[in-house]
mmCIF file of C-alpha atoms in Angstrom:
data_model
loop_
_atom_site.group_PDB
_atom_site.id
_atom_site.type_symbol
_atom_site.label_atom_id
_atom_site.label_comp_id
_atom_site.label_asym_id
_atom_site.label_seq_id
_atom_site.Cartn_x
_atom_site.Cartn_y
_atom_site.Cartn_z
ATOM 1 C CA UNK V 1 -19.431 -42.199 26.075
ATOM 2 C CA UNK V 2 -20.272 -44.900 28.681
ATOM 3 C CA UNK V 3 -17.907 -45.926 31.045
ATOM 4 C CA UNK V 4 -17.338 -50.004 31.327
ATOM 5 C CA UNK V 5 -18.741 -49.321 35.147
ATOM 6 C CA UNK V 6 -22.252 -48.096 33.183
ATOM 7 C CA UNK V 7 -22.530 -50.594 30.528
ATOM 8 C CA UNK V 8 -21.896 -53.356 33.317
ATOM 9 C CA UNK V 9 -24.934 -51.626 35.066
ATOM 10 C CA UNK V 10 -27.397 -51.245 32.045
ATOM 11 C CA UNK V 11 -26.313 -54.711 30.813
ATOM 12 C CA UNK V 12 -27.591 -56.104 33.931
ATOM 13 C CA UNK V 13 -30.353 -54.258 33.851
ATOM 14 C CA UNK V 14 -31.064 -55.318 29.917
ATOM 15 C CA UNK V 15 -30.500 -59.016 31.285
ATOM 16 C CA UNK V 16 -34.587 -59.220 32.398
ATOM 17 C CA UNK V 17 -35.855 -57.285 29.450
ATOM 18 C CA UNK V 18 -37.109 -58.837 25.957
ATOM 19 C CA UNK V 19 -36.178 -57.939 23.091
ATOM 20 C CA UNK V 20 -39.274 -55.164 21.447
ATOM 21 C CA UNK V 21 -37.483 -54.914 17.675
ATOM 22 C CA UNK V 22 -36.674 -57.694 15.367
ATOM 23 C CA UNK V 23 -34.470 -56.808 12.282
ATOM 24 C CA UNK V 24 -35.279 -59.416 9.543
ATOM 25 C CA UNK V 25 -34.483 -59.908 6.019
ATOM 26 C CA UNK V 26 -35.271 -56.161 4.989
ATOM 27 C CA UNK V 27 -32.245 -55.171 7.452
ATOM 28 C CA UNK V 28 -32.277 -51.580 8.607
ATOM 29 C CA UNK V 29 -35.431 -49.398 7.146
ATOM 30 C CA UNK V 30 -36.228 -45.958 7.635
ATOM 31 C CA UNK V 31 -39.447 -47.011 9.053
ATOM 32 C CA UNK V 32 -37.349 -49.509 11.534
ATOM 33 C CA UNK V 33 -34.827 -46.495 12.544
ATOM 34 C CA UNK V 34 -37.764 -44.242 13.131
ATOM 35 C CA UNK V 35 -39.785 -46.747 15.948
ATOM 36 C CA UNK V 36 -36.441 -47.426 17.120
ATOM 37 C CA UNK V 37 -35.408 -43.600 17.904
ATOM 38 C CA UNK V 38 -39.330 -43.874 19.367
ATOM 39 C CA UNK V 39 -38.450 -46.466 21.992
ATOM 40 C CA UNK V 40 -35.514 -45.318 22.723
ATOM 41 C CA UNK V 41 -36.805 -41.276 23.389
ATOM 42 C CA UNK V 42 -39.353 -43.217 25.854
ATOM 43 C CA UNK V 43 -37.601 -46.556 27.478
ATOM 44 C CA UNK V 44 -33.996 -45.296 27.014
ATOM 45 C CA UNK V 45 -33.038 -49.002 26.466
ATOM 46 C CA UNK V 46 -33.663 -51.016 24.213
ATOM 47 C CA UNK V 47 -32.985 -54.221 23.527
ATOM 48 C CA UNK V 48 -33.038 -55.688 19.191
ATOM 49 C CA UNK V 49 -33.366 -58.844 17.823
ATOM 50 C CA UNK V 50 -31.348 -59.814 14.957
ATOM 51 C CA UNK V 51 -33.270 -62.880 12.816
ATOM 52 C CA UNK V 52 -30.785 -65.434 11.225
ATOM 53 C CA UNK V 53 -32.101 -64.181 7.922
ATOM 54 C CA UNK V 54 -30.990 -60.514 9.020
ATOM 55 C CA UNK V 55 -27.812 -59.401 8.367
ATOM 56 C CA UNK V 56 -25.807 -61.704 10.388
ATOM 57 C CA UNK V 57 -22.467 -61.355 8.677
ATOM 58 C CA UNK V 58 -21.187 -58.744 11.030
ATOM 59 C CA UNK V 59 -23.091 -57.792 13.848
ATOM 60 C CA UNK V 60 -21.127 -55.291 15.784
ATOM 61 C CA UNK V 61 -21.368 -53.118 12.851
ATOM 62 C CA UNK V 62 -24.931 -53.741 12.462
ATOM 63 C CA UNK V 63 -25.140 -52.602 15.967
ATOM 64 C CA UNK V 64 -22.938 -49.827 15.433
ATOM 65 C CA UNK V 65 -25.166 -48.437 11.983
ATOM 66 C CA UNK V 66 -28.457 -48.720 14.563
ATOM 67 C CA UNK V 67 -26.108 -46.851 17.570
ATOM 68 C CA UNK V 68 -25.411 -44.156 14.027
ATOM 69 C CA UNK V 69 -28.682 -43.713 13.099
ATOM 70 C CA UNK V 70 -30.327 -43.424 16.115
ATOM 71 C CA UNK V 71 -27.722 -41.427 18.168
ATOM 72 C CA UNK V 72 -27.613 -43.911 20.627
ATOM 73 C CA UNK V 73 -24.590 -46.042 21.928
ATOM 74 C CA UNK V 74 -24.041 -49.320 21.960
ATOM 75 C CA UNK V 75 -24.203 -51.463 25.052
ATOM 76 C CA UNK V 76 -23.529 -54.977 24.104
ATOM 77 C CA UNK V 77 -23.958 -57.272 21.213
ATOM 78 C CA UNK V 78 -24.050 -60.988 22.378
ATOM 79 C CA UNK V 79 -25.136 -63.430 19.904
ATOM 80 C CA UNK V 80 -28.200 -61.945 17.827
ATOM 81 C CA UNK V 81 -29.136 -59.337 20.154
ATOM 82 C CA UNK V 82 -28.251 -55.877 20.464
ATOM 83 C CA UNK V 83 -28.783 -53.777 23.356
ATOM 84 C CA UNK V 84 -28.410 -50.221 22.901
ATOM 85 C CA UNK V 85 -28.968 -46.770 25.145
ATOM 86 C CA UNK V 86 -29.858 -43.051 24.545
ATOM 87 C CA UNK V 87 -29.855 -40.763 27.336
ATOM 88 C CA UNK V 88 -33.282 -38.691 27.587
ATOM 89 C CA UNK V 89 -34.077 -35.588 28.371
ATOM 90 C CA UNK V 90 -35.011 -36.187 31.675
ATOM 91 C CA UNK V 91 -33.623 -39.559 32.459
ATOM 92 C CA UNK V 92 -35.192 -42.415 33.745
ATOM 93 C CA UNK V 93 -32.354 -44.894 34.050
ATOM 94 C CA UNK V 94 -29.751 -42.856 36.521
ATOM 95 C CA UNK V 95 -26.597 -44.429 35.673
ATOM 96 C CA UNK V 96 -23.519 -45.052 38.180
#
């Protein structure tokens, strides 16, 4: 669990990066989830993309069922983008 003091820090860090996933109409695939858990075992965060014909209704849990599936945790969700985090074996990102 990330303390607010960490998410402020990734966040910020997140802030310069561009979004490298785009969830469309197909929502969440396997295929999606797997490249996902990819870029997150090598970047540790990433940021998503959430396309108006995506599923828009609700995104925190659409952030929270990537954050499931991927074992990851959920940083922010402002607007259509998601920013999420997973911790890797030998981190890159040394939080606060």
């Amino acid at each position: 669990m990330l303390s607010g003091k960490q998410k402020a820090y990734l966040r910020s860090l997140a802030q310069n990066e561009r979004a490298i996933f785009q969830i469309g109409k197909d929502g969440l695939s396997d295929t999606l989830i797997k490249t996902l858990n990819d870029a997150l075992k090598a970047r540790e965060l990433v940021k998503v993309s959430v396309l108006k014909t995506g599923p828009v209704e609700d995104m925190k849990e659409t952030a929270f069922d990537l954050a499931m599936h991927t074992k990851s945790e959920v940083v922010q969700v402002i607007g259509h983008t998601i920013v999420l985090y997973k911790k890797g074996k030998e981190p890159k990102i040394l939080l606060p």
